[in-house]
Amino acid sequence: MENSKLKRINELAAIAKQRELTQEEFEERAQLRKEYIEEFRASTRQILDNTYIQTPDGIKHKLQRKN
């Protein structure tokens, strides 16, 4: 996620602590949070897709997804 978007999320969080957000700010914050969570999940999936477990006998097993 772009650094400017992260800064904006933090700005909106600070504003929300001081006063109630306007409808436009609330919607912008919701959209930015959604983008952040999607990118976080994609990054985490990529890491886990490339993770292997090594057993004591030296065999490596790829992590399996739960359904």
PDB file of C-alpha atoms in Angstrom:
ATOM      1  CA  MET A   1       0.000   0.000   0.000  1.00  0.00           C
ATOM      2  CA  GLU A   2       1.234   3.441  -0.817  1.00  0.00           C
ATOM      3  CA  ASN A   3       2.731   5.417   2.030  1.00  0.00           C
ATOM      4  CA  SER A   4       0.383   8.336   1.305  1.00  0.00           C
ATOM      5  CA  LYS A   5      -2.643   6.095   1.823  1.00  0.00           C
ATOM      6  CA  LEU A   6      -1.276   4.839   5.141  1.00  0.00           C
ATOM      7  CA  LYS A   7      -0.702   8.425   6.250  1.00  0.00           C
ATOM      8  CA  ARG A   8      -4.278   9.284   5.287  1.00  0.00           C
ATOM      9  CA  ILE A   9      -5.639   6.356   7.328  1.00  0.00           C
ATOM     10  CA  ASN A  10      -3.691   7.665  10.331  1.00  0.00           C
ATOM     11  CA  GLU A  11      -4.907  11.229   9.721  1.00  0.00           C
ATOM     12  CA  LEU A  12      -8.503  10.072   9.669  1.00  0.00           C
ATOM     13  CA  ALA A  13      -7.949   8.077  12.862  1.00  0.00           C
ATOM     14  CA  ALA A  14      -6.584  11.180  14.587  1.00  0.00           C
ATOM     15  CA  ILE A  15      -9.503  13.278  13.347  1.00  0.00           C
ATOM     16  CA  ALA A  16     -11.964  10.652  14.593  1.00  0.00           C
ATOM     17  CA  LYS A  17     -10.469  10.972  18.094  1.00  0.00           C
ATOM     18  CA  GLN A  18     -10.994  14.739  18.061  1.00  0.00           C
ATOM     19  CA  ARG A  19     -14.430  14.939  16.453  1.00  0.00           C
ATOM     20  CA  GLU A  20     -16.980  12.882  14.612  1.00  0.00           C
ATOM     21  CA  LEU A  21     -16.078  12.135  10.987  1.00  0.00           C
ATOM     22  CA  THR A  22     -18.187  13.493   8.166  1.00  0.00           C
ATOM     23  CA  GLN A  23     -19.951  11.003   5.922  1.00  0.00           C
ATOM     24  CA  GLU A  24     -17.322  11.508   3.173  1.00  0.00           C
ATOM     25  CA  GLU A  25     -14.443  10.993   5.622  1.00  0.00           C
ATOM     26  CA  PHE A  26     -16.135   7.929   7.077  1.00  0.00           C
ATOM     27  CA  GLU A  27     -16.559   6.391   3.600  1.00  0.00           C
ATOM     28  CA  GLU A  28     -12.972   7.260   2.643  1.00  0.00           C
ATOM     29  CA  ARG A  29     -11.683   5.642   5.835  1.00  0.00           C
ATOM     30  CA  ALA A  30     -13.737   2.511   5.203  1.00  0.00           C
ATOM     31  CA  GLN A  31     -12.432   2.234   1.631  1.00  0.00           C
ATOM     32  CA  LEU A  32      -8.808   2.748   2.676  1.00  0.00           C
ATOM     33  CA  ARG A  33      -9.138   0.171   5.451  1.00  0.00           C
ATOM     34  CA  LYS A  34     -10.641  -2.312   3.002  1.00  0.00           C
ATOM     35  CA  GLU A  35      -7.728  -1.818   0.581  1.00  0.00           C
ATOM     36  CA  TYR A  36      -5.217  -2.210   3.424  1.00  0.00           C
ATOM     37  CA  ILE A  37      -6.780  -5.449   4.661  1.00  0.00           C
ATOM     38  CA  GLU A  38      -6.935  -6.919   1.137  1.00  0.00           C
ATOM     39  CA  GLU A  39      -3.251  -6.171   0.546  1.00  0.00           C
ATOM     40  CA  PHE A  40      -2.308  -7.529   3.986  1.00  0.00           C
ATOM     41  CA  ARG A  41      -4.167 -10.785   3.339  1.00  0.00           C
ATOM     42  CA  ALA A  42      -2.627 -11.187  -0.120  1.00  0.00           C
ATOM     43  CA  SER A  43       0.850 -10.630   1.303  1.00  0.00           C
ATOM     44  CA  THR A  44       0.257 -13.114   4.113  1.00  0.00           C
ATOM     45  CA  ARG A  45      -1.072 -15.733   1.672  1.00  0.00           C
ATOM     46  CA  GLN A  46       2.008 -15.294  -0.507  1.00  0.00           C
ATOM     47  CA  ILE A  47       4.289 -15.836   2.488  1.00  0.00           C
ATOM     48  CA  LEU A  48       2.386 -18.918   3.601  1.00  0.00           C
ATOM     49  CA  ASP A  49       2.308 -20.336   0.053  1.00  0.00           C
ATOM     50  CA  ASN A  50       6.115 -20.299   0.125  1.00  0.00           C
ATOM     51  CA  THR A  51       6.476 -21.780   3.627  1.00  0.00           C
ATOM     52  CA  TYR A  52       7.628 -25.332   4.247  1.00  0.00           C
ATOM     53  CA  ILE A  53       7.700 -27.414   7.412  1.00  0.00           C
ATOM     54  CA  GLN A  54      10.746 -29.621   7.915  1.00  0.00           C
ATOM     55  CA  THR A  55      10.223 -32.794   9.902  1.00  0.00           C
ATOM     56  CA  PRO A  56      12.987 -34.234  12.135  1.00  0.00           C
ATOM     57  CA  ASP A  57      13.896 -36.741   9.411  1.00  0.00           C
ATOM     58  CA  GLY A  58      14.720 -33.864   7.027  1.00  0.00           C
ATOM     59  CA  ILE A  59      11.703 -34.087   4.717  1.00  0.00           C
ATOM     60  CA  LYS A  60      10.138 -30.748   3.801  1.00  0.00           C
ATOM     61  CA  HIS A  61       6.356 -30.480   3.487  1.00  0.00           C
ATOM     62  CA  LYS A  62       4.538 -27.553   1.958  1.00  0.00           C
ATOM     63  CA  LEU A  63       1.819 -26.032   4.109  1.00  0.00           C
ATOM     64  CA  GLN A  64      -1.655 -27.157   3.109  1.00  0.00           C
ATOM     65  CA  ARG A  65      -4.646 -24.830   3.001  1.00  0.00           C
ATOM     66  CA  LYS A  66      -7.624 -25.663   5.157  1.00  0.00           C
ATOM     67  CA  ASN A  67     -10.951 -25.810   3.404  1.00  0.00           C
TER      68      ASN A  67
END
